[in-house]
XYZ file of N, CA, C and O in Angstrom:
268
model
N 104.672 84.585 98.622
C 104.004 84.890 99.836
C 104.738 85.798 100.843
O 104.214 86.165 101.791
N 106.214 85.891 100.512
C 106.992 86.603 101.351
C 106.878 88.016 101.088
O 107.406 88.854 102.075
N 106.447 88.569 100.133
C 106.348 90.018 99.885
C 105.102 90.590 100.636
O 104.011 90.152 100.488
N 105.426 91.627 101.341
C 104.327 92.292 102.099
C 104.062 93.636 101.810
O 103.006 94.267 101.979
N 105.058 94.318 100.978
C 104.935 95.673 100.526
C 105.447 95.728 99.118
O 106.390 95.271 98.778
N 104.854 96.796 98.288
C 105.314 97.000 97.052
C 105.544 98.600 97.188
O 104.709 99.302 97.330
N 106.834 98.923 97.254
C 107.312 100.168 97.470
C 107.123 101.336 96.525
O 106.812 101.112 95.347
N 107.742 102.471 96.866
C 107.872 103.620 96.043
C 108.321 103.379 94.551
O 109.357 102.918 94.463
N 107.397 103.730 93.584
C 107.901 103.621 92.174
C 108.406 102.340 91.746
O 109.071 102.203 90.829
N 108.012 101.228 92.444
C 108.556 99.800 92.110
C 108.340 99.470 90.598
O 109.183 98.720 90.113
N 107.268 99.762 90.066
C 106.988 99.336 88.652
C 106.591 100.649 87.855
O 105.981 100.473 86.731
N 107.181 101.720 88.218
C 106.923 102.920 87.488
C 107.332 102.911 86.154
O 108.447 102.448 85.840
N 106.503 103.259 85.119
C 106.668 103.224 83.694
C 106.759 101.933 83.027
O 107.312 101.800 81.936
N 106.438 100.901 83.763
C 106.477 99.587 83.074
C 105.337 99.441 82.083
O 104.319 98.994 82.459
N 105.563 99.820 80.904
C 104.559 99.952 79.905
C 104.171 98.527 79.319
O 103.205 98.347 78.623
N 104.754 97.490 79.658
C 104.436 96.218 79.143
C 103.477 95.462 80.043
O 102.875 94.529 79.748
N 103.078 96.040 81.285
C 102.159 95.362 82.161
C 100.806 95.642 81.645
O 100.418 96.857 81.371
N 100.055 94.598 81.521
C 98.596 94.867 81.196
C 97.640 94.430 82.257
O 96.586 95.098 82.421
N 97.999 93.610 83.191
C 97.238 93.205 84.277
C 98.201 92.603 85.412
O 99.155 92.075 85.042
N 97.647 92.718 86.637
C 98.413 92.078 87.671
C 97.461 91.840 88.748
O 96.444 92.437 89.030
N 97.759 90.751 89.509
C 97.131 90.359 90.690
C 97.899 90.261 91.822
O 99.026 89.623 91.939
N 97.760 91.186 92.727
C 98.586 91.426 94.004
C 98.233 90.126 95.010
O 97.140 90.047 95.286
N 99.267 89.456 95.423
C 99.113 88.459 96.351
C 98.419 88.961 97.726
O 98.645 90.056 98.056
N 97.651 88.070 98.414
C 97.137 88.431 99.662
C 98.152 88.782 100.752
O 97.755 89.462 101.615
N 99.416 88.442 100.607
C 100.434 88.742 101.542
C 100.837 90.218 101.515
O 101.399 90.856 102.439
N 100.419 90.787 100.459
C 100.797 92.371 100.280
C 99.748 93.120 101.003
O 98.554 92.999 100.777
N 100.256 94.056 101.896
C 99.454 94.801 102.759
C 99.639 96.293 102.434
O 98.932 97.102 103.024
N 100.438 96.679 101.558
C 100.767 98.132 101.291
C 101.293 98.320 99.859
O 102.188 97.670 99.368
N 100.723 99.174 99.224
C 101.233 99.709 97.995
C 101.665 101.221 98.101
O 100.789 102.046 98.453
N 102.841 101.420 97.751
C 103.428 102.779 98.067
C 103.080 103.802 96.902
O 102.749 103.552 95.858
N 103.520 105.033 97.160
C 103.526 106.174 96.367
C 104.065 105.823 94.982
O 105.321 105.261 94.823
N 103.281 105.980 93.890
C 103.871 105.786 92.457
C 104.275 104.366 92.175
O 104.773 104.069 91.218
N 103.778 103.494 92.778
C 104.155 102.048 92.778
C 103.869 101.514 91.278
O 104.820 100.761 90.673
N 102.743 101.784 90.613
C 102.391 101.543 89.198
C 102.214 102.793 88.478
O 101.570 102.762 87.405
N 102.882 103.931 88.789
C 102.658 105.110 87.940
C 103.142 105.019 86.660
O 104.141 104.341 86.448
N 102.516 105.621 85.648
C 102.963 105.699 84.297
C 103.039 104.280 83.507
O 103.606 104.156 82.571
N 102.116 103.452 84.093
C 102.098 102.053 83.436
C 100.869 102.130 82.369
O 99.760 101.796 82.656
N 101.171 102.614 81.230
C 99.983 103.113 80.244
C 99.278 101.967 79.693
O 98.116 102.214 79.323
N 99.826 100.675 79.737
C 99.030 99.530 79.244
C 98.287 98.804 80.243
O 97.532 97.955 80.015
N 98.484 99.167 81.521
C 97.855 98.444 82.622
C 96.327 98.823 82.688
O 95.926 99.970 82.689
N 95.511 97.733 82.689
C 94.087 97.898 82.465
C 93.330 97.256 83.728
O 92.260 97.717 84.124
N 93.859 96.241 84.462
C 93.220 95.644 85.427
C 94.202 95.318 86.629
O 95.262 94.531 86.334
N 93.795 95.681 87.677
C 94.581 95.223 88.899
C 93.744 94.682 90.047
O 92.722 95.286 90.412
N 94.140 93.463 90.398
C 93.370 92.832 91.471
C 94.117 93.020 92.793
O 95.348 92.736 92.874
N 93.474 93.711 93.847
C 94.154 94.024 95.082
C 93.416 93.376 96.211
O 92.207 93.534 96.347
N 94.041 92.809 97.169
C 93.355 92.134 98.266
C 92.602 93.116 99.116
O 93.216 94.256 99.435
N 91.497 92.849 99.648
C 90.811 93.650 100.648
C 91.821 93.865 101.889
O 92.582 92.949 102.163
N 91.728 95.010 102.384
C 92.649 95.393 103.456
C 94.024 95.908 103.177
O 94.912 96.332 103.986
N 94.348 95.752 101.892
C 95.668 96.312 101.389
C 95.613 97.846 101.304
O 94.847 98.386 100.598
N 96.494 98.710 101.980
C 96.642 100.016 101.862
C 97.154 100.392 100.591
O 98.194 99.858 100.059
N 96.359 101.214 99.849
C 96.820 101.778 98.506
C 97.076 103.216 98.530
O 96.265 104.084 98.801
N 98.410 103.644 98.401
C 98.692 105.120 98.471
C 97.952 105.800 97.383
O 97.705 105.284 96.299
N 97.439 107.089 97.690
C 96.590 107.712 96.609
C 97.247 108.040 95.358
O 96.523 108.029 94.350
N 98.523 108.009 95.231
C 99.161 108.094 93.782
C 99.789 106.855 93.375
O 100.630 106.883 92.418
N 99.313 105.710 93.909
C 99.974 104.423 93.454
C 99.820 104.123 91.898
O 100.766 103.583 91.343
N 98.751 104.688 91.335
C 98.487 104.431 89.894
C 98.458 105.740 89.136
O 97.785 105.831 88.150
N 99.133 106.821 89.629
C 99.154 108.051 89.019
C 99.442 107.921 87.662
O 100.619 107.209 87.219
N 98.979 108.629 86.552
C 99.341 108.620 85.234
C 99.292 107.285 84.646
O 100.037 106.859 83.668
N 98.288 106.363 85.144
C 98.015 105.087 84.463
C 96.452 105.088 84.193
O 95.660 104.639 84.939
N 96.184 105.816 83.201
C 94.651 106.261 82.942
C 93.680 105.060 82.730
O 92.504 105.391 82.839
N 94.208 103.853 82.366
C 93.191 102.828 82.021
C 92.970 101.729 83.049
O 92.294 100.758 82.797
N 93.419 102.092 84.335
C 93.343 101.054 85.242
C 91.855 100.789 85.964
O 91.306 101.891 86.335
N 91.642 99.633 86.061
C 90.375 99.364 86.777
C 90.916 98.525 87.950
O 91.536 97.503 87.730
N 90.590 98.905 89.205
C 90.914 98.191 90.378
C 89.845 97.376 90.905
O 88.727 97.722 91.019
N 90.168 96.104 91.070
C 89.135 95.027 91.645
C 89.755 94.623 92.888
O 90.839 94.179 93.034
N 88.907 94.787 93.953
C 89.255 94.261 95.391
C 88.750 92.828 95.341
O 87.634 92.601 94.912
N 89.606 92.070 95.993
C 88.970 90.640 96.280
C 89.503 90.188 97.668
O 90.119 90.863 98.423
């Protein structure tokens, strides 16, 4: 609950990630935070969390679900 931001390229190229649920404490996803995560298929992001336009760049299979 203490994490409020996921910064620039934090999980870049993490090919083992398949799904992730961002906690409600996170209010900001930075540039390229999950770029190149080729196996990532589902990301749950809280309403109101800012997502940089290229946060999921080159992660072609991602479905974003707002909650």
